[in-house]
Coordinates of C-alpha atoms in Angstrom, one line a residue:
M26 CA 151.8 52.4 72.3
C27 CA 153.4 54.7 69.8
G28 CA 155.3 57.9 69.2
I29 CA 153.8 60.9 67.4
A30 CA 155.3 64.1 66.1
G31 CA 154.8 66.8 63.5
F32 CA 154.4 70.5 62.7
F33 CA 151.8 72.9 61.3
N34 CA 151.8 76.3 59.8
P35 CA 148.6 77.7 58.4
F36 CA 150.4 80.0 56.1
E37 CA 153.0 77.5 54.7
H38 CA 153.3 75.4 51.6
Y39 CA 155.2 72.4 52.8
S40 CA 154.5 70.4 49.7
D41 CA 156.6 72.8 47.6
S42 CA 159.7 71.5 49.5
S43 CA 158.5 68.0 50.3
L44 CA 162.0 66.5 50.3
H45 CA 163.2 68.9 53.0
Y46 CA 160.1 68.5 55.2
N47 CA 159.9 64.8 54.8
D48 CA 163.5 64.6 55.9
I49 CA 162.6 66.4 59.2
L50 CA 159.6 64.0 59.7
N51 CA 161.8 61.0 59.2
R52 CA 164.3 62.3 61.8
M53 CA 161.5 62.9 64.2
N54 CA 160.4 59.3 63.7
L55 CA 164.0 58.0 64.0
V56 CA 164.6 59.5 67.5
Q57 CA 161.3 58.1 68.8
K58 CA 161.6 54.7 67.1
H59 CA 161.9 53.0 70.6
R60 CA 158.3 54.0 71.2
G61 CA 157.1 52.2 68.1
P62 CA 159.4 49.5 66.7
D63 CA 156.8 47.7 64.6
D64 CA 155.9 50.3 62.0
D65 CA 156.3 54.0 60.9
G66 CA 154.8 56.5 58.5
T67 CA 154.6 60.2 57.5
Y68 CA 152.0 62.5 56.1
L69 CA 152.7 65.9 54.3
S70 CA 150.3 68.4 52.9
D71 CA 150.5 72.2 52.3
T72 CA 150.2 73.1 56.0
F73 CA 150.4 69.8 57.9
A74 CA 153.3 67.5 58.5
F75 CA 152.8 64.3 60.7
A76 CA 155.1 61.5 61.7
H77 CA 154.3 58.3 63.6
V78 CA 156.0 55.2 64.9
R79 CA 153.9 52.3 66.0
L80 CA 153.9 49.5 68.6
S81 CA 151.2 47.1 67.3
I82 CA 148.8 46.0 70.0
I83 CA 145.3 46.1 68.4
D84 CA 144.6 45.3 64.7
L85 CA 148.2 44.4 64.0
S86 CA 147.8 44.6 60.3
G87 CA 145.3 47.4 59.8
G88 CA 146.4 50.2 62.2
H89 CA 149.0 52.0 60.1
Q90 CA 149.4 55.7 60.8
P91 CA 149.2 58.5 59.9
M92 CA 145.6 57.6 59.1
T93 CA 143.5 59.7 56.8
R94 CA 139.8 59.7 56.0
T95 CA 138.1 61.9 53.5
Y96 CA 134.6 63.4 54.1
Y97 CA 132.9 65.7 51.7
S98 CA 136.2 66.2 49.8
S99 CA 138.1 67.2 52.9
N100 CA 140.9 65.2 54.5
Y101 CA 141.1 64.5 58.2
T102 CA 144.4 62.9 59.4
I103 CA 145.4 61.5 62.8
V104 CA 148.5 60.4 64.6
Y105 CA 147.7 58.7 67.9
N106 CA 149.5 57.3 70.9
G107 CA 147.4 55.4 73.4
E108 CA 144.7 52.9 74.0
L109 CA 141.0 53.2 74.3
Y110 CA 139.1 51.1 76.8
N111 CA 135.6 51.9 75.5
T112 CA 136.1 51.4 71.8
D113 CA 133.2 49.0 71.3
E114 CA 130.7 51.5 72.8
L115 CA 132.0 54.4 70.8
K116 CA 132.0 52.4 67.6
S117 CA 128.4 51.2 68.1
D118 CA 127.3 54.8 68.5
L119 CA 129.1 55.9 65.3
K120 CA 127.8 53.0 63.3
A121 CA 124.3 54.0 64.4
K122 CA 125.0 57.4 62.9
G123 CA 125.8 55.8 59.5
H124 CA 129.6 55.6 59.7
T125 CA 131.5 52.6 58.4
F126 CA 135.0 51.3 59.5
Q127 CA 137.9 49.9 57.5
T128 CA 139.8 48.6 60.5
T129 CA 139.2 47.3 64.0
C130 CA 141.7 49.7 65.7
D131 CA 140.8 52.5 68.1
T132 CA 142.6 55.0 66.0
E133 CA 139.9 55.0 63.4
V134 CA 137.2 55.3 66.0
I135 CA 138.8 58.5 67.4
L136 CA 139.2 60.0 63.9
I137 CA 135.6 59.3 62.8
G138 CA 134.4 60.4 66.2
F139 CA 136.1 63.7 65.7
I140 CA 134.6 64.1 62.2
E141 CA 131.1 63.4 63.7
Y142 CA 131.3 65.4 66.9
G143 CA 134.3 67.7 66.7
P144 CA 136.8 68.2 69.4
D145 CA 134.2 67.6 72.2
F146 CA 134.4 63.9 71.2
V147 CA 137.4 63.7 73.5
K148 CA 135.0 63.8 76.5
K149 CA 133.6 60.4 75.5
L150 CA 137.0 58.7 75.5
N151 CA 138.0 56.3 78.3
G152 CA 141.7 55.6 77.9
I153 CA 145.2 56.8 77.9
F154 CA 146.1 58.9 74.9
A155 CA 147.8 61.8 73.2
F156 CA 146.9 62.5 69.6
A157 CA 147.0 65.2 66.9
I158 CA 144.3 65.7 64.2
A159 CA 144.6 67.7 61.1
D160 CA 141.3 69.2 60.0
E161 CA 142.0 70.3 56.4
R162 CA 138.5 71.6 55.9
T163 CA 139.1 74.4 58.4
N164 CA 143.0 74.3 58.2
E165 CA 143.2 73.7 61.9
L166 CA 145.4 71.4 64.1
Y167 CA 144.2 69.9 67.3
L168 CA 146.4 68.4 70.0
F169 CA 144.7 66.2 72.7
R170 CA 146.0 64.7 75.9
D171 CA 144.3 62.3 78.4
R172 CA 142.8 63.4 81.7
F173 CA 145.8 62.5 83.9
G174 CA 148.7 63.0 81.4
I175 CA 149.4 59.3 81.2
K176 CA 150.7 59.7 77.6
P177 CA 153.0 62.6 76.9
L178 CA 152.6 65.4 74.3
Y179 CA 155.1 68.4 74.1
Y180 CA 154.9 71.4 71.8
T181 CA 156.3 74.7 70.9
H182 CA 154.8 77.7 69.1
M183 CA 157.1 80.0 67.2
N184 CA 157.1 81.9 63.9
D185 CA 153.5 80.8 63.3
T186 CA 154.6 77.2 63.4
V187 CA 153.4 74.7 66.0
I188 CA 155.8 71.8 66.5
F189 CA 154.8 68.8 68.6
S190 CA 156.1 65.4 69.7
S191 CA 155.6 62.6 72.2
E192 CA 159.1 63.3 73.5
I193 CA 161.1 66.5 73.6
K194 CA 163.8 65.0 71.5
G195 CA 161.4 64.9 68.5
I196 CA 160.9 68.7 68.7
F197 CA 164.6 69.2 68.7
E198 CA 164.8 67.6 65.2
H199 CA 163.0 70.7 63.8
P200 CA 165.6 73.4 62.8
F201 CA 163.6 76.1 64.5
V202 CA 164.3 74.8 68.0
K203 CA 167.5 74.7 70.1
P204 CA 167.9 73.5 73.7
Q205 CA 167.9 76.5 76.0
L206 CA 167.5 76.8 79.8
D207 CA 166.6 79.9 81.8
I208 CA 166.2 80.5 85.5
S209 CA 162.7 78.9 85.5
G210 CA 164.0 75.8 83.9
L211 CA 166.8 75.6 86.3
N212 CA 164.4 75.9 89.2
E213 CA 162.4 73.0 87.7
I214 CA 165.5 70.9 87.8
F215 CA 167.0 71.9 91.2
S216 CA 164.0 73.1 93.2
I217 CA 161.1 71.0 91.9
G218 CA 162.7 68.0 90.2
P219 CA 162.3 65.2 89.6
A220 CA 158.8 66.4 89.6
K221 CA 157.8 69.0 87.0
T222 CA 155.2 71.8 87.1
P223 CA 152.2 70.6 85.0
G224 CA 152.4 72.0 81.4
V225 CA 156.1 73.0 81.7
G226 CA 158.6 71.4 79.3
V227 CA 161.6 72.7 81.3
F228 CA 163.5 73.8 78.2
K229 CA 162.8 77.4 77.3
N230 CA 159.7 77.8 74.9
I231 CA 158.7 74.2 75.2
D232 CA 155.4 73.3 76.8
E233 CA 153.4 70.2 77.5
V234 CA 149.7 69.9 76.7
L235 CA 148.1 69.9 80.1
P236 CA 146.3 66.8 81.3
G237 CA 142.6 67.2 80.5
Y238 CA 143.2 69.8 77.8
F239 CA 143.4 70.1 74.1
C240 CA 145.0 72.8 71.9
K241 CA 143.4 74.3 68.9
C242 CA 145.9 75.8 66.4
S243 CA 144.8 78.0 63.4
K244 CA 145.6 81.1 61.5
D245 CA 144.4 83.0 64.6
G246 CA 147.0 81.4 66.8
L247 CA 147.0 78.7 69.6
T248 CA 144.3 78.4 72.2
L249 CA 144.0 76.0 75.1
H250 CA 140.7 74.3 76.0
Q251 CA 140.0 72.4 79.2
Y252 CA 137.7 69.5 78.6
W253 CA 137.9 67.8 82.0
K254 CA 138.8 68.6 85.6
L255 CA 138.3 67.1 89.0
E256 CA 135.2 68.4 90.8
A257 CA 134.0 68.4 94.4
H258 CA 130.6 66.8 95.0
E259 CA 128.7 65.7 98.0
H260 CA 129.0 61.9 98.7
S261 CA 125.7 60.4 99.6
D262 CA 126.5 56.7 99.4
S263 CA 126.7 54.6 102.5
L264 CA 129.9 52.8 103.5
E265 CA 128.5 49.5 102.1
E266 CA 127.4 51.2 98.8
T267 CA 130.8 53.0 98.5
I268 CA 132.7 49.7 98.9
E269 CA 130.5 48.0 96.4
K270 CA 130.8 50.8 93.8
T271 CA 134.6 51.1 94.3
S272 CA 134.9 47.3 93.8
Y273 CA 133.0 47.5 90.6
L274 CA 135.0 50.5 89.2
V275 CA 138.3 48.9 90.1
Q276 CA 137.4 45.5 88.5
D277 CA 135.8 47.1 85.5
S278 CA 138.8 49.3 84.8
I279 CA 141.2 46.3 85.1
K280 CA 139.1 44.1 82.9
R281 CA 138.8 46.8 80.2
Q282 CA 142.5 47.4 80.2
M283 CA 143.2 43.7 79.4
V284 CA 142.1 44.4 75.8
S285 CA 144.9 43.3 73.5
D286 CA 145.5 41.2 70.4
I287 CA 148.8 39.9 72.0
P288 CA 149.4 38.4 75.5
I289 CA 149.5 40.6 78.6
C290 CA 151.4 40.4 81.9
T291 CA 151.5 42.2 85.2
F292 CA 154.1 43.7 87.5
L293 CA 153.7 42.0 90.9
S294 CA 155.3 43.3 94.1
G295 CA 153.3 41.5 96.7
G296 CA 151.6 44.7 97.8
V297 CA 147.8 45.1 97.7
D298 CA 147.8 47.3 94.6
S299 CA 149.7 45.1 92.1
S300 CA 148.3 41.9 93.7
L301 CA 144.8 43.0 93.1
V302 CA 145.5 43.9 89.5
S303 CA 147.2 40.5 89.0
A304 CA 144.4 38.6 90.8
I305 CA 141.7 40.0 88.5
C306 CA 143.7 39.5 85.4
S307 CA 144.5 36.0 86.4
N308 CA 140.9 35.2 87.1
E309 CA 139.8 36.5 83.7
L310 CA 142.5 34.6 81.9
K311 CA 141.7 31.4 83.7
K312 CA 138.2 31.6 82.2
K313 CA 139.9 31.2 78.8
N314 CA 142.3 28.5 80.1
K315 CA 145.2 30.8 80.0
Q316 CA 147.9 31.5 82.6
L317 CA 148.9 35.0 83.7
A318 CA 152.6 36.0 83.4
T319 CA 153.9 38.0 86.3
F320 CA 157.2 39.8 87.0
S321 CA 158.8 41.1 90.2
F322 CA 161.8 43.3 90.7
D323 CA 164.6 43.4 93.2
F324 CA 168.4 44.0 93.4
V325 CA 171.3 41.6 93.6
N326 CA 172.2 40.9 97.3
N327 CA 169.4 43.1 98.6
N328 CA 168.6 40.4 101.1
R329 CA 172.1 41.0 102.6
Y330 CA 172.1 44.8 102.6
F331 CA 168.4 45.7 103.1
K332 CA 167.8 48.1 105.9
S333 CA 164.2 48.4 107.2
N334 CA 163.1 51.9 107.9
H335 CA 159.9 53.9 108.3
F336 CA 159.5 54.4 104.6
Q337 CA 160.4 50.8 103.5
P338 CA 159.5 48.4 106.3
S339 CA 159.9 45.1 104.4
Q340 CA 161.3 43.4 101.3
D341 CA 158.9 42.2 98.6
R342 CA 160.2 38.7 97.8
P343 CA 158.4 36.7 100.6
W344 CA 155.1 38.4 99.7
V345 CA 155.6 37.9 95.9
E346 CA 156.1 34.2 96.6
K347 CA 152.8 34.0 98.5
M348 CA 151.0 35.7 95.6
V349 CA 152.6 33.6 92.9
K350 CA 151.4 30.5 94.7
F351 CA 147.9 32.0 95.1
L352 CA 147.6 33.0 91.5
D353 CA 149.4 30.0 90.0
S354 CA 151.1 32.5 87.7
N355 CA 154.0 32.0 85.3
H356 CA 156.3 34.1 87.4
I357 CA 159.8 35.5 86.6
Y358 CA 162.0 37.1 89.3
L359 CA 164.1 39.9 87.8
E360 CA 167.1 41.4 89.5
C361 CA 169.4 44.4 88.8
D362 CA 173.0 44.6 89.8
K363 CA 174.8 47.8 90.9
L364 CA 176.7 48.3 87.7
S365 CA 173.6 48.1 85.5
L366 CA 171.8 50.4 87.9
A367 CA 174.5 53.1 87.6
D368 CA 175.0 52.6 83.8
K369 CA 171.3 53.0 83.1
L370 CA 171.2 56.5 84.7
T371 CA 172.2 57.9 81.3
D372 CA 169.6 55.8 79.5
S373 CA 167.0 57.3 81.9
V374 CA 168.0 60.8 80.8
N375 CA 167.8 59.6 77.1
A376 CA 164.3 58.3 77.8
H377 CA 163.0 61.4 79.5
D378 CA 165.1 64.1 77.8
L379 CA 165.3 65.4 81.4
P380 CA 166.9 64.3 84.6
A381 CA 164.7 61.8 86.3
M382 CA 164.1 59.9 89.5
A383 CA 167.8 58.7 89.8
D384 CA 168.1 54.9 90.2
V385 CA 164.4 54.7 91.1
D386 CA 164.0 55.4 87.4
S387 CA 167.0 53.7 85.9
S388 CA 166.1 50.4 87.7
M389 CA 162.5 50.5 86.3
L390 CA 163.9 51.2 82.8
Y391 CA 166.2 48.2 83.2
F392 CA 163.4 45.9 84.4
C393 CA 161.1 47.0 81.6
S394 CA 163.8 46.1 79.1
L395 CA 163.8 42.6 80.5
V396 CA 160.0 42.3 80.6
K397 CA 159.9 43.3 76.9
Q398 CA 161.8 40.1 76.1
Y399 CA 158.7 38.2 77.2
N400 CA 155.7 40.5 76.7
A401 CA 154.8 43.8 75.0
V402 CA 151.8 44.8 77.3
T403 CA 151.7 45.0 81.0
L404 CA 149.3 46.2 83.7
T405 CA 150.7 47.8 86.9
G406 CA 149.5 49.0 90.3
E407 CA 150.6 52.6 89.9
C408 CA 148.4 55.4 91.2
A409 CA 146.5 53.6 94.0
D410 CA 148.3 55.3 96.8
E411 CA 147.6 58.8 95.4
I412 CA 143.9 58.0 94.9
F413 CA 143.2 56.0 98.1
G414 CA 145.6 57.8 100.5
G415 CA 148.4 55.4 100.9
Y416 CA 151.4 57.7 101.3
P417 CA 152.7 58.8 104.7
W418 CA 151.9 62.4 104.0
F419 CA 148.2 61.6 104.1
H420 CA 148.6 60.6 107.8
K421 CA 151.7 62.2 109.4
E422 CA 150.8 65.4 111.2
E423 CA 153.9 67.3 110.1
C424 CA 153.3 66.4 106.5
F425 CA 149.5 67.1 106.7
H426 CA 150.0 70.6 108.0
A427 CA 153.1 71.5 106.0
N428 CA 152.5 74.7 104.0
T429 CA 154.4 73.1 101.0
F430 CA 154.6 69.9 99.0
P431 CA 154.5 67.2 101.6
W432 CA 157.0 65.0 99.7
T433 CA 159.6 67.8 99.8
M434 CA 159.0 69.7 103.0
N435 CA 162.6 70.8 103.4
L436 CA 164.6 72.3 100.6
E437 CA 167.9 72.4 102.4
P438 CA 169.0 68.9 101.3
R439 CA 168.6 70.1 97.7
K440 CA 171.2 72.9 98.4
T441 CA 173.8 70.6 99.9
L442 CA 176.0 70.4 96.8
L443 CA 175.1 73.7 95.2
K444 CA 177.2 76.9 95.0
E445 CA 176.1 79.7 97.3
D446 CA 175.7 82.3 94.6
F447 CA 173.6 79.9 92.5
I448 CA 171.4 79.1 95.5
H449 CA 170.8 82.8 95.9
E450 CA 170.0 83.2 92.2
L451 CA 167.6 80.3 92.2
N452 CA 165.5 81.6 95.1
M453 CA 164.1 78.1 95.6
E454 CA 161.7 78.9 98.3
E455 CA 159.9 81.6 96.3
Y456 CA 159.7 79.4 93.2
V457 CA 158.4 76.3 95.0
D458 CA 156.0 78.4 97.1
A459 CA 154.4 79.9 94.0
A460 CA 154.0 76.5 92.4
Y461 CA 152.4 75.1 95.6
K462 CA 150.0 78.0 96.1
N463 CA 148.8 77.8 92.5
S464 CA 147.8 74.2 93.0
I465 CA 146.2 74.9 96.4
Q466 CA 144.1 77.7 94.9
E467 CA 142.7 75.5 92.2
T468 CA 141.8 72.6 94.5
P469 CA 138.1 71.6 94.2
R470 CA 136.2 72.4 97.4
L471 CA 132.7 72.1 98.8
E472 CA 131.1 74.9 100.8
G473 CA 130.7 74.2 104.5
E474 CA 133.6 71.7 104.8
N475 CA 135.8 72.3 107.9
Q476 CA 139.5 73.1 107.6
T477 CA 140.5 69.5 108.2
E478 CA 138.4 68.3 105.3
V479 CA 139.6 71.1 103.1
R480 CA 143.2 70.1 103.8
R481 CA 142.4 66.5 103.0
R482 CA 141.1 67.6 99.6
E483 CA 144.3 69.7 99.1
I484 CA 146.6 66.8 99.9
S485 CA 144.6 64.5 97.6
Y486 CA 144.6 67.0 94.8
L487 CA 148.3 67.7 95.1
N488 CA 149.0 64.0 94.9
I489 CA 146.9 63.5 91.8
K490 CA 148.2 66.6 90.1
W491 CA 151.9 66.4 91.0
F492 CA 153.2 63.1 92.6
M493 CA 151.0 60.8 90.4
Q494 CA 152.1 62.7 87.3
T495 CA 155.8 62.1 88.2
L496 CA 155.2 58.4 88.5
L497 CA 153.1 58.2 85.4
T498 CA 155.8 59.9 83.5
R499 CA 158.4 57.5 84.9
M500 CA 156.3 54.5 83.9
D501 CA 155.7 55.8 80.3
R502 CA 159.3 56.7 79.5
C503 CA 160.8 53.6 81.2
S504 CA 158.5 51.2 79.5
M505 CA 158.3 52.9 76.1
Y506 CA 162.1 53.1 75.9
S507 CA 162.0 49.4 75.3
G508 CA 158.7 49.4 73.4
L509 CA 156.7 48.0 76.3
E510 CA 153.2 49.3 76.8
A511 CA 152.4 49.8 80.5
R512 CA 148.8 50.3 81.5
V513 CA 147.6 51.9 84.8
P514 CA 144.0 50.8 85.6
F515 CA 143.8 52.7 88.9
A516 CA 144.1 55.9 86.9
D517 CA 140.7 55.4 85.3
H518 CA 139.0 58.8 85.5
R519 CA 135.7 57.3 86.7
L520 CA 137.4 55.7 89.7
V521 CA 139.4 58.9 90.5
E522 CA 136.3 61.1 90.2
Y523 CA 134.4 58.8 92.6
V524 CA 137.1 58.2 95.2
F525 CA 138.2 61.9 95.3
N526 CA 134.8 62.7 96.9
V527 CA 134.6 59.8 99.3
P528 CA 134.9 61.0 102.9
W529 CA 138.2 60.3 104.7
S530 CA 136.3 58.3 107.3
M531 CA 135.6 55.7 104.6
K532 CA 139.0 55.8 103.0
F533 CA 140.6 55.4 106.5
H534 CA 137.9 53.2 108.0
N535 CA 138.8 51.9 111.5
G536 CA 142.2 53.6 111.2
V537 CA 143.3 51.3 108.4
V538 CA 145.4 52.9 105.6
K539 CA 143.7 52.5 102.2
S540 CA 140.8 50.7 103.9
L541 CA 138.4 51.5 101.1
L542 CA 140.6 49.7 98.5
R543 CA 141.2 46.8 100.9
E544 CA 137.6 46.3 101.7
S545 CA 136.6 46.6 98.1
A546 CA 139.0 43.7 97.3
A547 CA 137.7 41.4 100.0
G548 CA 137.6 37.8 98.8
L549 CA 140.0 38.5 95.9
L550 CA 143.3 38.3 97.8
P551 CA 144.7 36.4 100.8
E552 CA 144.0 38.3 104.0
E553 CA 147.8 38.7 104.8
I554 CA 148.3 40.3 101.4
L555 CA 145.2 42.4 101.7
Y556 CA 146.4 44.0 104.9
R557 CA 150.2 44.1 104.2
K558 CA 151.7 47.3 105.4
K559 CA 152.8 49.5 102.5
S560 CA 156.4 49.1 101.3
P561 CA 157.2 51.2 98.2
Y562 CA 159.1 50.3 95.0
P563 CA 162.4 48.6 96.0
K564 CA 165.8 50.3 95.9
T565 CA 169.3 48.9 96.5
Y566 CA 170.9 49.3 99.9
D567 CA 174.3 47.9 98.6
P568 CA 177.0 50.3 100.0
G569 CA 179.0 49.4 96.9
Y570 CA 176.5 51.2 94.7
E571 CA 176.9 54.5 96.6
S572 CA 180.7 54.1 96.3
L573 CA 180.4 53.6 92.6
L574 CA 178.3 56.8 92.3
A575 CA 180.7 58.8 94.4
K576 CA 183.6 57.7 92.2
K577 CA 181.6 58.8 89.1
L578 CA 180.8 62.2 90.6
I579 CA 184.4 62.8 91.6
E580 CA 185.4 62.1 88.0
V581 CA 182.8 64.6 86.8
I582 CA 183.9 67.5 89.1
E583 CA 187.5 66.9 88.4
E584 CA 186.8 67.3 84.6
P585 CA 187.1 71.1 84.0
S586 CA 184.6 71.0 81.1
S587 CA 181.8 69.4 83.1
P588 CA 178.8 71.6 82.6
I589 CA 177.4 70.9 86.1
L590 CA 180.4 72.8 87.6
Q591 CA 178.5 76.0 86.9
F592 CA 176.1 75.0 89.7
I593 CA 177.8 72.7 92.2
D594 CA 180.6 73.3 94.8
K595 CA 183.5 70.9 94.7
T596 CA 184.3 71.3 98.4
K597 CA 180.7 70.6 99.3
V598 CA 180.7 67.5 97.1
Y599 CA 183.8 66.0 98.8
F600 CA 182.4 66.7 102.2
F601 CA 179.1 65.1 101.3
I602 CA 180.7 62.0 99.8
N603 CA 182.8 61.5 102.9
T604 CA 179.8 61.8 105.3
P605 CA 177.8 58.7 106.2
S606 CA 174.6 58.5 104.3
D607 CA 171.1 58.4 105.8
Y608 CA 168.9 56.1 103.8
G609 CA 165.8 57.0 105.9
L610 CA 165.6 60.7 105.2
P611 CA 164.5 61.3 101.6
W612 CA 164.7 64.7 99.9
Y613 CA 162.0 63.7 97.4
G614 CA 159.2 61.2 98.0
Q615 CA 160.0 58.1 100.0
L616 CA 163.1 56.6 98.2
M617 CA 165.3 59.5 97.1
A618 CA 167.9 60.0 99.9
A619 CA 171.7 60.6 99.8
P620 CA 172.8 58.1 97.1
Q621 CA 170.0 59.3 94.9
L622 CA 171.1 62.9 95.2
I623 CA 174.5 61.9 93.9
A624 CA 172.8 60.0 91.0
Y625 CA 170.6 63.0 90.3
M626 CA 173.6 65.2 89.9
L627 CA 175.2 62.7 87.5
M628 CA 172.0 62.8 85.5
I629 CA 172.0 66.6 85.3
N630 CA 175.6 66.7 84.1
Y631 CA 175.0 64.1 81.4
W632 CA 171.8 65.9 80.4
L633 CA 173.5 69.2 79.9
L634 CA 176.2 67.6 77.9
K635 CA 173.9 65.5 75.7
Y636 CA 171.8 68.5 74.6
D637 CA 174.6 71.1 74.6
T638 CA 172.1 73.2 76.4
K639 CA 172.6 77.0 76.3
I640 CA 172.2 78.5 79.8
L641 CA 170.4 81.9 79.8
I642 CA 171.3 83.4 83.1

């Protein structure tokens, strides 16, 4: 993968001050160098300024960016972050129309496809991507983002200038932009976080290109265009046909995403999702007499401290061992200790430019840094639960009927440490309710469906739009912080479009959670793996970790200059720290309970310090 950045003003003459503007571009590249350690470049014309850092995966020698092609005396330039999985089909079509190619990389295919078809060419792409194209014939900038927001793209529009970057930190390198936070941004952190309202950049005046959208920027301003959305359709396939088609789509997506000029690996937890991805990759590599590399994650002494609960019924290690034997993979067990876990909380903020999923995030960042020592491309099992209905809130009555986000049904735990006047000013309930209702209103529906089926569509849509986006963001930032490319084959738009419209009776056939995925994987996995009860991403249960966090938070609140003191109550903090923790009652998702609330507050304090953010309330 890569990092992109740049700026555009249709009324400017950047080339008249090239030293100044190239310096900005170089700084944008420098702060995102972790996303692309192998190469970098810049491009400057009168109205366009592009920067790019590259992680070389395809066409290692020929894929330098920014990439420019000239047609009929006009330049077209692209900076691109992503991977296409239908490059060969697209290239064949373009060759048939008379185009020639100088490289074998997908970047050139996108650029020439844009020249041939215009911005609608994005509809033909199967992949994960965020890219910018400068059309100097029309003096227009286009910003594109993939259908599920797997790859990030932030922007701001001020003083006729559009500034964009893969990560927010790149935008802050432009002198026009300063970190500011208003009441909406504070609600994103304290009321919604670690999720984020789609399209919102949290910092004031910073937005994110919405998944399935592109922006057109010209002398007439900036306009948003939706090129893809989920739709509701009648499902006419029989159960047998549905299983067969699902099996094809899953396997085709995984096989397509194995494309690479360097070796790939997989993350393996011993659950059905990662095991299926690993099994298909292993089978394909064995055809070439190659062995798959797999990695699993856990915490030091977790076998001693693990506490089984409703959300996390079992440890992964025994199941991983079964799969390693089944696959005959080259497996490496990775562990994280409590000190590294706590220390990496700040790195997680550095990676996201925002507070993130506490140690659920910092541990993934740590593990990705270790995997990168062996491989630069991995496939993961992310997104299967959102698509096939694996989470508890698809099944539990109180979650299913909750008139709010089912992964955060009670906002009271979020208020536990906050000052009363700040709680009043936030008005959490109103902010969350508005965000929830906006998503409910846009849920695709079919006429004639009963209320139960309507609600099932709503739950599915909320998961795809919100919860899946949070985990995709986590995977991108954690992996790219170490220059590791993580691919998510379950987020193939063809698969999501199909499964979204499959009736619940087929997804939950015979009362089995994720039965459609399990039945579509029959014969590819051992039966005990195929029907293993879901256990989410691991977290530490070491009481010493929570003690370590508590000590750090006390140090923060006893430091008078700590910015988080504007928002949290010291008395409440001491009471909370001295109260026994409940590891089984999360305040977000399935894993974020009391220790993670402490970690999240530490992240917020560090984040406010790092950016010297101006609070506008």
